[in-house]
PDB file of C-alpha atoms in Angstrom:
ATOM      1  CA  MET A   3      41.215 127.438 179.370  1.00 70.00           C
ATOM      2  CA  ASN A   4      41.849 127.417 175.228  1.00 79.00           C
ATOM      3  CA  PHE A   5      39.302 126.294 172.684  1.00 94.00           C
ATOM      4  CA  LYS A   6      40.585 126.532 169.414  1.00 96.00           C
ATOM      5  CA  ASN A   7      38.427 124.296 167.253  1.00 98.00           C
ATOM      6  CA  ALA A   8      34.907 123.971 167.332  1.00 98.00           C
ATOM      7  CA  ILE A   9      31.163 123.261 165.464  1.00 98.00           C
ATOM      8  CA  THR A  10      27.888 125.594 165.560  1.00 98.00           C
ATOM      9  CA  ALA A  11      25.232 123.772 165.158  1.00 96.00           C
ATOM     10  CA  LEU A  12      22.687 125.119 163.117  1.00 96.00           C
ATOM     11  CA  ASP A  13      19.452 124.847 161.939  1.00 92.00           C
ATOM     12  CA  PHE A  14      17.786 127.590 159.887  1.00 91.00           C
ATOM     13  CA  SER A  15      15.583 128.952 162.863  1.00 90.00           C
ATOM     14  CA  THR A  16      15.897 132.219 163.560  1.00 92.00           C
ATOM     15  CA  MET A  17      17.946 130.982 166.464  1.00 94.00           C
ATOM     16  CA  ASP A  18      20.998 130.955 164.505  1.00 96.00           C
ATOM     17  CA  ASP A  19      21.475 134.752 164.767  1.00 97.00           C
ATOM     18  CA  SER A  20      21.621 134.282 168.737  1.00 96.00           C
ATOM     19  CA  VAL A  21      23.959 131.773 168.310  1.00 98.00           C
ATOM     20  CA  ILE A  22      26.343 133.295 165.221  1.00 98.00           C
ATOM     21  CA  ARG A  23      26.768 136.159 167.215  1.00 97.00           C
ATOM     22  CA  TYR A  24      27.641 134.732 170.264  1.00 98.00           C
ATOM     23  CA  ILE A  25      30.404 132.419 168.082  1.00 98.00           C
ATOM     24  CA  ARG A  26      31.638 135.985 167.215  1.00 98.00           C
ATOM     25  CA  TYR A  27      32.304 137.464 170.249  1.00 98.00           C
ATOM     26  CA  TRP A  28      33.265 134.387 171.909  1.00 97.00           C
ATOM     27  CA  ASN A  29      35.671 134.037 169.613  1.00 97.00           C
ATOM     28  CA  SER A  30      36.876 137.550 169.958  1.00 96.00           C
ATOM     29  CA  LEU A  31      37.466 136.611 174.221  1.00 96.00           C
ATOM     30  CA  PHE A  32      39.623 133.173 173.163  1.00 95.00           C
ATOM     31  CA  GLN A  33      40.539 133.619 169.376  1.00 96.00           C
ATOM     32  CA  LEU A  34      39.726 130.585 168.155  1.00 97.00           C
ATOM     33  CA  GLU A  35      41.018 128.845 165.116  1.00 98.00           C
ATOM     34  CA  LYS A  36      38.920 126.718 163.457  1.00 98.00           C
ATOM     35  CA  VAL A  37      34.839 126.880 163.693  1.00 99.00           C
ATOM     36  CA  TYR A  38      32.597 124.285 161.694  1.00 99.00           C
ATOM     37  CA  PHE A  39      29.446 125.567 160.805  1.00 98.00           C
ATOM     38  CA  MET A  40      27.324 122.180 160.759  1.00 97.00           C
ATOM     39  CA  HIS A  41      23.464 121.346 159.262  1.00 94.00           C
ATOM     40  CA  ILE A  42      22.442 118.240 160.135  1.00 92.00           C
ATOM     41  CA  ILE A  43      19.887 116.161 158.082  1.00 88.00           C
ATOM     42  CA  LYS A  44      18.133 113.699 158.035  1.00 85.00           C
ATOM     43  CA  ASP A  45      17.402 112.620 155.296  1.00 78.00           C
ATOM     44  CA  LEU A  46      18.556 114.423 152.366  1.00 74.00           C
ATOM     45  CA  SER A  47      16.403 112.702 149.772  1.00 68.00           C
ATOM     46  CA  HIS A  48      12.948 113.381 151.386  1.00 59.00           C
ATOM     47  CA  PRO A  49      13.114 116.963 153.280  1.00 61.00           C
ATOM     48  CA  LYS A  50      10.556 117.459 155.604  1.00 62.00           C
ATOM     49  CA  SER A  51      10.999 121.323 154.700  1.00 61.00           C
ATOM     50  CA  VAL A  52       8.200 122.636 151.483  1.00 38.00           C
ATOM     51  CA  GLU A  53      10.813 125.040 150.462  1.00 47.00           C
ATOM     52  CA  LEU A  54      13.096 122.596 150.163  1.00 53.00           C
ATOM     53  CA  GLU A  55      11.207 119.642 148.497  1.00 51.00           C
ATOM     54  CA  PHE A  56      10.400 122.394 145.755  1.00 42.00           C
ATOM     55  CA  HIS A  57      13.762 122.842 145.420  1.00 46.00           C
ATOM     56  CA  LYS A  58      14.746 118.857 144.888  1.00 52.00           C
ATOM     57  CA  ILE A  59      11.459 119.611 142.250  1.00 44.00           C
ATOM     58  CA  PHE A  60      12.199 122.815 140.502  1.00 40.00           C
ATOM     59  CA  HIS A  61      15.821 122.319 140.655  1.00 51.00           C
ATOM     60  CA  PRO A  62      16.755 118.561 140.258  1.00 58.00           C
ATOM     61  CA  ASP A  63      20.439 119.500 138.606  1.00 60.00           C
ATOM     62  CA  SER A  64      21.211 121.358 142.649  1.00 61.00           C
ATOM     63  CA  PRO A  65      22.466 119.320 144.744  1.00 78.00           C
ATOM     64  CA  LEU A  66      20.172 120.305 147.924  1.00 81.00           C
ATOM     65  CA  ASP A  67      23.562 119.429 150.184  1.00 86.00           C
ATOM     66  CA  GLU A  68      25.065 122.319 148.641  1.00 90.00           C
ATOM     67  CA  LYS A  69      21.931 124.708 148.536  1.00 88.00           C
ATOM     68  CA  LEU A  70      22.050 124.498 151.744  1.00 91.00           C
ATOM     69  CA  ARG A  71      25.607 125.130 152.513  1.00 95.00           C
ATOM     70  CA  HIS A  72      25.436 128.649 150.150  1.00 94.00           C
ATOM     71  CA  GLU A  73      22.819 129.684 152.013  1.00 94.00           C
ATOM     72  CA  MET A  74      24.239 128.641 155.813  1.00 96.00           C
ATOM     73  CA  SER A  75      27.998 130.463 154.589  1.00 98.00           C
ATOM     74  CA  GLN A  76      25.742 133.847 153.378  1.00 97.00           C
ATOM     75  CA  HIS A  77      24.000 134.140 156.275  1.00 97.00           C
ATOM     76  CA  VAL A  78      27.141 133.286 158.836  1.00 98.00           C
ATOM     77  CA  GLU A  79      29.096 135.742 156.677  1.00 97.00           C
ATOM     78  CA  ARG A  80      26.792 138.214 156.919  1.00 98.00           C
ATOM     79  CA  LEU A  81      26.819 138.321 160.784  1.00 98.00           C
ATOM     80  CA  MET A  82      30.839 137.143 160.787  1.00 97.00           C
ATOM     81  CA  PRO A  83      32.763 138.720 158.324  1.00 94.00           C
ATOM     82  CA  LYS A  84      35.783 136.809 157.944  1.00 93.00           C
ATOM     83  CA  THR A  85      38.720 137.566 159.488  1.00 93.00           C
ATOM     84  CA  PRO A  86      42.645 136.172 158.380  1.00 94.00           C
ATOM     85  CA  ASP A  87      42.973 134.072 161.503  1.00 96.00           C
ATOM     86  CA  LEU A  88      39.823 132.537 161.770  1.00 98.00           C
ATOM     87  CA  GLU A  89      39.020 129.220 159.456  1.00 98.00           C
ATOM     88  CA  THR A  90      35.497 128.636 158.891  1.00 98.00           C
ATOM     89  CA  THR A  91      34.394 126.116 157.157  1.00 98.00           C
ATOM     90  CA  TYR A  92      30.459 124.461 156.083  1.00 98.00           C
ATOM     91  CA  GLU A  93      29.194 121.069 156.365  1.00 97.00           C
ATOM     92  CA  VAL A  94      25.663 119.336 155.796  1.00 95.00           C
ATOM     93  CA  HIS A  95      25.484 116.171 156.997  1.00 94.00           C
ATOM     94  CA  GLU A  96      22.832 113.340 157.031  1.00 91.00           C
ATOM     95  CA  GLY A  97      21.443 110.877 159.191  1.00 91.00           C
ATOM     96  CA  SER A  98      20.751 111.356 162.845  1.00 91.00           C
ATOM     97  CA  PRO A  99      21.464 114.613 164.521  1.00 89.00           C
ATOM     98  CA  VAL A 100      22.741 112.953 167.844  1.00 90.00           C
ATOM     99  CA  GLU A 101      24.697 110.310 166.169  1.00 93.00           C
ATOM    100  CA  LYS A 102      26.593 112.774 163.728  1.00 94.00           C
ATOM    101  CA  MET A 103      27.157 115.240 166.070  1.00 94.00           C
ATOM    102  CA  LEU A 104      29.163 112.680 168.443  1.00 94.00           C
ATOM    103  CA  HIS A 105      30.533 111.469 165.441  1.00 96.00           C
ATOM    104  CA  TRP A 106      31.899 114.684 164.106  1.00 97.00           C
ATOM    105  CA  ALA A 107      32.921 115.826 167.542  1.00 96.00           C
ATOM    106  CA  ASP A 108      35.200 113.352 167.179  1.00 95.00           C
ATOM    107  CA  VAL A 109      36.401 113.239 164.116  1.00 96.00           C
ATOM    108  CA  LYS A 110      37.777 116.730 164.147  1.00 96.00           C
ATOM    109  CA  ASN A 111      39.181 116.697 167.430  1.00 95.00           C
ATOM    110  CA  ILE A 112      36.557 119.815 169.092  1.00 98.00           C
ATOM    111  CA  ASP A 113      37.387 121.236 171.915  1.00 96.00           C
ATOM    112  CA  LEU A 114      33.816 123.331 172.119  1.00 98.00           C
ATOM    113  CA  VAL A 115      30.437 122.757 170.537  1.00 97.00           C
ATOM    114  CA  VAL A 116      27.901 125.479 171.288  1.00 98.00           C
ATOM    115  CA  PHE A 117      24.611 124.386 170.555  1.00 95.00           C
ATOM    116  CA  GLY A 118      21.341 127.068 170.484  1.00 95.00           C
ATOM    117  CA  ARG A 119      18.795 126.468 172.948  1.00 92.00           C
ATOM    118  CA  LYS A 120      15.302 127.036 172.416  1.00 86.00           C
ATOM    119  CA  LYS A 121      12.219 127.796 174.988  1.00 77.00           C
ATOM    120  CA  VAL A 122      10.045 125.569 172.950  1.00 69.00           C
ATOM    121  CA  SER A 123      12.098 122.168 171.390  1.00 66.00           C
ATOM    122  CA  GLU A 124      11.058 121.656 167.803  1.00 62.00           C
ATOM    123  CA  GLY A 125      11.887 117.876 167.857  1.00 52.00           C
ATOM    124  CA  SER A 126      15.543 117.518 166.376  1.00 58.00           C
ATOM    125  CA  GLY A 127      16.408 115.524 169.157  1.00 58.00           C
ATOM    126  CA  LEU A 128      19.357 117.926 170.123  1.00 71.00           C
ATOM    127  CA  THR A 129      18.164 118.357 173.629  1.00 79.00           C
ATOM    128  CA  PRO A 130      20.408 119.950 176.141  1.00 82.00           C
ATOM    129  CA  ARG A 131      20.099 117.261 178.233  1.00 79.00           C
ATOM    130  CA  ARG A 132      20.563 114.487 175.789  1.00 82.00           C
ATOM    131  CA  MET A 133      23.575 116.119 174.352  1.00 85.00           C
ATOM    132  CA  ALA A 134      25.040 117.442 177.611  1.00 82.00           C
ATOM    133  CA  HIS A 135      24.570 112.926 178.819  1.00 80.00           C
ATOM    134  CA  ARG A 136      26.622 112.235 174.958  1.00 85.00           C
ATOM    135  CA  LEU A 137      28.884 114.439 174.237  1.00 88.00           C
ATOM    136  CA  ASP A 138      32.155 114.182 176.160  1.00 88.00           C
ATOM    137  CA  THR A 139      33.906 117.638 175.359  1.00 93.00           C
ATOM    138  CA  ASN A 140      33.193 121.356 175.961  1.00 95.00           C
ATOM    139  CA  ILE A 141      29.387 122.335 175.493  1.00 95.00           C
ATOM    140  CA  LEU A 142      28.009 125.703 175.372  1.00 97.00           C
ATOM    141  CA  PHE A 143      24.106 126.368 175.102  1.00 96.00           C
ATOM    142  CA  VAL A 144      23.389 129.386 174.008  1.00 97.00           C
ATOM    143  CA  PRO A 145      19.645 130.578 174.578  1.00 95.00           C
ATOM    144  CA  GLU A 146      16.965 133.125 172.587  1.00 90.00           C
ATOM    145  CA  LYS A 147      17.976 136.306 172.498  1.00 85.00           C
ATOM    146  CA  THR A 148      21.164 135.999 174.112  1.00 94.00           C
ATOM    147  CA  LYS A 149      22.985 139.661 174.759  1.00 89.00           C
ATOM    148  CA  GLU A 150      26.811 139.906 175.051  1.00 92.00           C
ATOM    149  CA  PRO A 151      29.144 141.149 176.167  1.00 96.00           C
ATOM    150  CA  ILE A 152      29.603 139.011 179.363  1.00 98.00           C
ATOM    151  CA  ARG A 153      29.438 140.874 183.269  1.00 98.00           C
ATOM    152  CA  ARG A 154      28.867 138.354 185.352  1.00 98.00           C
ATOM    153  CA  VAL A 155      29.687 133.999 185.502  1.00 99.00           C
ATOM    154  CA  VAL A 156      27.794 132.159 187.899  1.00 98.00           C
ATOM    155  CA  VAL A 157      29.450 128.798 188.746  1.00 97.00           C
ATOM    156  CA  PRO A 158      28.200 126.436 190.879  1.00 94.00           C
ATOM    157  CA  LEU A 159      31.137 125.013 193.085  1.00 92.00           C
ATOM    158  CA  ASP A 160      31.043 121.493 194.985  1.00 88.00           C
ATOM    159  CA  TYR A 161      34.670 121.343 195.032  1.00 87.00           C
ATOM    160  CA  SER A 162      35.181 118.265 193.109  1.00 84.00           C
ATOM    161  CA  GLU A 163      38.250 119.198 190.609  1.00 86.00           C
ATOM    162  CA  HIS A 164      34.950 119.295 188.202  1.00 86.00           C
ATOM    163  CA  SER A 165      33.578 122.123 189.930  1.00 89.00           C
ATOM    164  CA  LEU A 166      37.103 123.526 190.008  1.00 91.00           C
ATOM    165  CA  ARG A 167      38.136 123.504 186.509  1.00 92.00           C
ATOM    166  CA  ALA A 168      34.287 125.102 186.194  1.00 94.00           C
ATOM    167  CA  LEU A 169      36.223 127.857 188.102  1.00 96.00           C
ATOM    168  CA  GLU A 170      39.483 128.102 186.535  1.00 95.00           C
ATOM    169  CA  THR A 171      38.103 128.383 183.500  1.00 96.00           C
ATOM    170  CA  ALA A 172      35.550 131.501 185.171  1.00 97.00           C
ATOM    171  CA  LEU A 173      38.817 133.083 186.496  1.00 96.00           C
ATOM    172  CA  ALA A 174      40.561 132.961 182.790  1.00 95.00           C
ATOM    173  CA  LEU A 175      37.143 134.631 181.250  1.00 97.00           C
ATOM    174  CA  GLN A 176      37.884 137.632 184.092  1.00 96.00           C
ATOM    175  CA  LYS A 177      41.476 138.304 182.255  1.00 94.00           C
ATOM    176  CA  ARG A 178      40.165 138.404 179.322  1.00 96.00           C
ATOM    177  CA  ILE A 179      36.933 140.497 180.232  1.00 97.00           C
ATOM    178  CA  PRO A 180      38.178 143.691 182.684  1.00 93.00           C
ATOM    179  CA  GLY A 181      36.231 143.809 185.737  1.00 95.00           C
ATOM    180  CA  LEU A 182      33.865 140.570 185.256  1.00 98.00           C
ATOM    181  CA  LYS A 183      32.254 138.877 188.603  1.00 98.00           C
ATOM    182  CA  ILE A 184      32.601 135.777 189.196  1.00 98.00           C
ATOM    183  CA  GLU A 185      30.069 134.228 191.930  1.00 98.00           C
ATOM    184  CA  GLY A 186      30.809 130.565 193.195  1.00 96.00           C
ATOM    185  CA  LEU A 187      27.949 129.546 194.270  1.00 96.00           C
ATOM    186  CA  HIS A 188      26.964 126.649 196.371  1.00 92.00           C
ATOM    187  CA  VAL A 189      24.350 124.958 197.161  1.00 90.00           C
ATOM    188  CA  ILE A 190      23.286 123.591 200.924  1.00 86.00           C
ATOM    189  CA  GLU A 191      21.725 120.402 200.879  1.00 80.00           C
ATOM    190  CA  MET A 192      18.969 119.990 203.830  1.00 71.00           C
ATOM    191  CA  MET A 193      16.384 118.013 204.646  1.00 64.00           C
ATOM    192  CA  PRO A 194      13.296 119.616 205.222  1.00 61.00           C
ATOM    193  CA  VAL A 195      12.468 121.095 208.115  1.00 56.00           C
ATOM    194  CA  ASP A 196       9.778 118.515 209.079  1.00 57.00           C
ATOM    195  CA  HIS A 197      12.789 116.077 209.757  1.00 58.00           C
ATOM    196  CA  TYR A 198      13.900 118.251 212.720  1.00 59.00           C
ATOM    197  CA  PRO A 199      12.687 117.381 216.246  1.00 64.00           C
ATOM    198  CA  ALA A 200      12.289 121.532 216.772  1.00 62.00           C
ATOM    199  CA  ASN A 201      13.524 124.521 214.409  1.00 61.00           C
ATOM    200  CA  THR A 202      16.324 125.582 216.444  1.00 66.00           C
ATOM    201  CA  ALA A 203      17.783 121.843 215.797  1.00 74.00           C
ATOM    202  CA  TYR A 204      17.033 123.312 212.085  1.00 70.00           C
ATOM    203  CA  GLN A 205      19.261 126.419 211.988  1.00 77.00           C
ATOM    204  CA  HIS A 206      21.925 124.665 214.771  1.00 78.00           C
ATOM    205  CA  TYR A 207      22.632 122.308 211.710  1.00 76.00           C
ATOM    206  CA  ALA A 208      22.089 125.279 209.440  1.00 77.00           C
ATOM    207  CA  LYS A 209      25.057 127.015 211.590  1.00 82.00           C
ATOM    208  CA  LEU A 210      27.347 123.613 210.814  1.00 86.00           C
ATOM    209  CA  MET A 211      26.626 123.197 207.430  1.00 84.00           C
ATOM    210  CA  LYS A 212      27.978 126.801 206.805  1.00 85.00           C
ATOM    211  CA  GLU A 213      30.569 126.517 208.580  1.00 89.00           C
ATOM    212  CA  ALA A 214      31.724 123.745 206.713  1.00 89.00           C
ATOM    213  CA  ASN A 215      31.206 124.941 203.741  1.00 88.00           C
ATOM    214  CA  GLU A 216      33.329 128.502 204.800  1.00 89.00           C
ATOM    215  CA  LYS A 217      35.995 126.062 205.833  1.00 91.00           C
ATOM    216  CA  ALA A 218      35.975 124.494 202.501  1.00 90.00           C
ATOM    217  CA  TYR A 219      35.698 127.297 200.558  1.00 89.00           C
ATOM    218  CA  LEU A 220      38.519 128.768 202.212  1.00 90.00           C
ATOM    219  CA  LYS A 221      41.292 125.600 201.628  1.00 91.00           C
ATOM    220  CA  MET A 222      39.956 125.646 197.917  1.00 89.00           C
ATOM    221  CA  THR A 223      41.076 129.511 197.631  1.00 89.00           C
ATOM    222  CA  GLU A 224      44.474 128.760 199.365  1.00 91.00           C
ATOM    223  CA  ASP A 225      44.893 125.413 197.465  1.00 89.00           C
ATOM    224  CA  LYS A 226      44.442 127.493 193.914  1.00 87.00           C
ATOM    225  CA  GLY A 227      46.013 130.498 194.980  1.00 91.00           C
ATOM    226  CA  ILE A 228      42.463 133.164 194.101  1.00 90.00           C
ATOM    227  CA  GLU A 229      43.211 136.502 195.553  1.00 89.00           C
ATOM    228  CA  GLU A 230      40.250 137.300 198.330  1.00 84.00           C
ATOM    229  CA  GLY A 231      38.129 139.167 196.433  1.00 86.00           C
ATOM    230  CA  THR A 232      38.399 137.564 193.404  1.00 94.00           C
ATOM    231  CA  VAL A 233      35.196 135.416 193.288  1.00 96.00           C
ATOM    232  CA  GLU A 234      31.875 136.376 195.407  1.00 96.00           C
ATOM    233  CA  LYS A 235      30.602 133.155 197.289  1.00 94.00           C
ATOM    234  CA  VAL A 236      27.536 132.672 197.584  1.00 95.00           C
ATOM    235  CA  PHE A 237      25.696 130.000 200.190  1.00 93.00           C
ATOM    236  CA  VAL A 238      22.070 128.726 199.389  1.00 91.00           C
ATOM    237  CA  GLU A 239      19.844 125.666 200.772  1.00 86.00           C
ATOM    238  CA  ASN A 240      17.816 123.685 198.903  1.00 83.00           C
ATOM    239  CA  THR A 241      15.075 123.682 201.411  1.00 73.00           C
ATOM    240  CA  PRO A 242      12.174 122.816 199.843  1.00 65.00           C
ATOM    241  CA  HIS A 243      13.314 122.402 196.985  1.00 71.00           C
ATOM    242  CA  THR A 244      16.268 119.795 195.175  1.00 82.00           C
ATOM    243  CA  VAL A 245      19.269 121.315 194.924  1.00 84.00           C
ATOM    244  CA  PRO A 246      18.928 122.076 190.630  1.00 87.00           C
ATOM    245  CA  LYS A 247      15.929 123.989 191.445  1.00 90.00           C
ATOM    246  CA  ALA A 248      17.423 125.856 194.119  1.00 91.00           C
ATOM    247  CA  LEU A 249      19.949 126.935 191.503  1.00 93.00           C
ATOM    248  CA  ASN A 250      17.331 127.767 188.983  1.00 94.00           C
ATOM    249  CA  ASP A 251      15.700 130.323 191.764  1.00 94.00           C
ATOM    250  CA  HIS A 252      18.702 131.752 192.607  1.00 96.00           C
ATOM    251  CA  LEU A 253      19.699 131.942 188.953  1.00 96.00           C
ATOM    252  CA  ARG A 254      16.640 133.465 187.813  1.00 96.00           C
ATOM    253  CA  ALA A 255      16.039 135.964 191.126  1.00 96.00           C
ATOM    254  CA  ASN A 256      20.110 137.135 190.031  1.00 97.00           C
ATOM    255  CA  PRO A 257      19.949 137.483 186.596  1.00 96.00           C
ATOM    256  CA  CYS A 258      23.518 136.681 184.950  1.00 98.00           C
ATOM    257  CA  ASP A 259      25.676 136.390 181.981  1.00 98.00           C
ATOM    258  CA  LEU A 260      26.852 133.012 181.735  1.00 98.00           C
ATOM    259  CA  VAL A 261      26.551 129.676 183.788  1.00 98.00           C
ATOM    260  CA  ILE A 262      30.193 127.779 184.173  1.00 97.00           C
ATOM    261  CA  ILE A 263      29.216 123.969 185.275  1.00 92.00           C
ATOM    262  CA  GLY A 264      32.289 121.401 185.237  1.00 87.00           C
ATOM    263  CA  ALA A 265      31.894 117.988 184.912  1.00 78.00           C
ATOM    264  CA  LYS A 266      33.310 115.092 184.667  1.00 66.00           C
ATOM    265  CA  GLY A 267      34.238 113.597 181.099  1.00 49.00           C
ATOM    266  CA  HIS A 268      31.735 110.346 179.731  1.00 42.00           C
ATOM    267  CA  SER A 269      29.989 110.120 183.105  1.00 39.00           C
ATOM    268  CA  ALA A 270      26.775 111.650 182.149  1.00 37.00           C
ATOM    269  CA  LEU A 271      28.002 114.284 184.726  1.00 39.00           C
ATOM    270  CA  ARG A 272      28.009 112.031 187.430  1.00 41.00           C
ATOM    271  CA  ASN A 273      30.038 113.405 189.559  1.00 45.00           C
ATOM    272  CA  PHE A 274      28.852 117.197 189.650  1.00 47.00           C
ATOM    273  CA  PHE A 275      25.787 117.325 192.301  1.00 45.00           C
ATOM    274  CA  PHE A 276      25.622 113.600 191.973  1.00 39.00           C
ATOM    275  CA  GLY A 277      25.402 113.753 188.500  1.00 52.00           C
ATOM    276  CA  SER A 278      21.416 113.854 187.767  1.00 63.00           C
ATOM    277  CA  THR A 279      21.109 117.055 189.564  1.00 68.00           C
ATOM    278  CA  THR A 280      23.317 118.896 186.353  1.00 70.00           C
ATOM    279  CA  GLU A 281      21.327 116.975 183.660  1.00 75.00           C
ATOM    280  CA  ARG A 282      17.485 118.643 185.653  1.00 82.00           C
ATOM    281  CA  PHE A 283      19.570 121.829 186.237  1.00 86.00           C
ATOM    282  CA  ILE A 284      20.467 122.052 182.678  1.00 88.00           C
ATOM    283  CA  ASP A 285      16.785 121.267 181.623  1.00 87.00           C
ATOM    284  CA  LEU A 286      15.162 123.600 183.916  1.00 90.00           C
ATOM    285  CA  TYR A 287      17.586 126.745 183.340  1.00 94.00           C
ATOM    286  CA  ASP A 288      17.456 128.441 179.890  1.00 94.00           C
ATOM    287  CA  GLU A 289      17.356 132.105 181.031  1.00 95.00           C
ATOM    288  CA  SER A 290      21.596 132.773 180.094  1.00 97.00           C
ATOM    289  CA  PRO A 291      23.946 131.190 178.354  1.00 98.00           C
ATOM    290  CA  VAL A 292      25.529 127.640 179.851  1.00 96.00           C
ATOM    291  CA  LEU A 293      29.142 126.221 179.202  1.00 96.00           C
ATOM    292  CA  ILE A 294      29.953 123.043 180.578  1.00 93.00           C
ATOM    293  CA  ILE A 295      33.551 122.328 181.157  1.00 92.00           C
ATOM    294  CA  ARG A 296      35.027 118.931 180.928  1.00 85.00           C
TER     295      ARG A 296
END
C-alpha cells in the first residue's frame, strides 16, 4: 500500500497540533509526495469567529482567505519543517465542509484524507461516521493527544477481501517499523445465552464457531503466504454485546497504537461486519488512530 497524495483537514483548533505531528510521522513511514493542508469555512463573508470578523472590519484590504492560508502555513511549518521530497500546499475553501472535502478529494486524486477526531464534536459536520460513509478513499482519523511511534496494530478481520487489504496494509507497515506487532481480531457472533436450551449447548456452539474460525484464519494465512507468528490471532465473542461494542470493549481493554479496517469503496462500508457495524464502531472508538482502507 502506497500513500502519495493526502489532504489534511485543519480547523485552527488545538486538535491541529496532533494532526500535523501525525501526518509528519506518516510521511516518515510512507514518503508522501504531496500534502494539501485544507481549511473549509462555511462563509468567508460572514465568519463566525470574532477574531476573523474583526480582521474583516479593521483590515478590509487583506482578504480573509489569504490570512488563513498564511496562518496555516506558519503553524504547519513550525511543527513540520519543509523537506525537498514533500510538496505542501495550503488551501482555504468556502462552502459545506462535507461536500467540499468530497469534491477536492476527487479532483486532486487523493489516496488519503486525514481528519482530527475530537472527543466532543463542535458541529462542523465532518463527523467520523459521515465522512466514512461518503468518502471513497482511504481515511485516517487522528484522536486528540495521539502519540507516535506505532508499536502495535489491530486489524479487525471478517476474512473478506476488504479486511484482507487492511491486513496487507498492516504487513506493509510492519516492514517499515521493525518489531511492529499485528493483532488479527475476529469477533465471533453469538446469540444471547438465553437463546440456547442449556449452557452446554452454548459452549458447544462456541467451540464449533471457534474451530471454524481457526480453519478460516489458517486458510487466509496460507492463501496470502503469511508466515506463522507474523500476526497474532485473537477471537472474542460478541455476547452480550453487538459486534461494534465487542470491538470497542476489546480495544479499550487492550490498547493499541493504530486500528486498520477494510471497507468496500462507495458502499457505506457495507462489506465489513455487515456495514452499519463498522460505522457504529467508528462512532464508539476514539482512543487511537483508525485507518480505513479501500
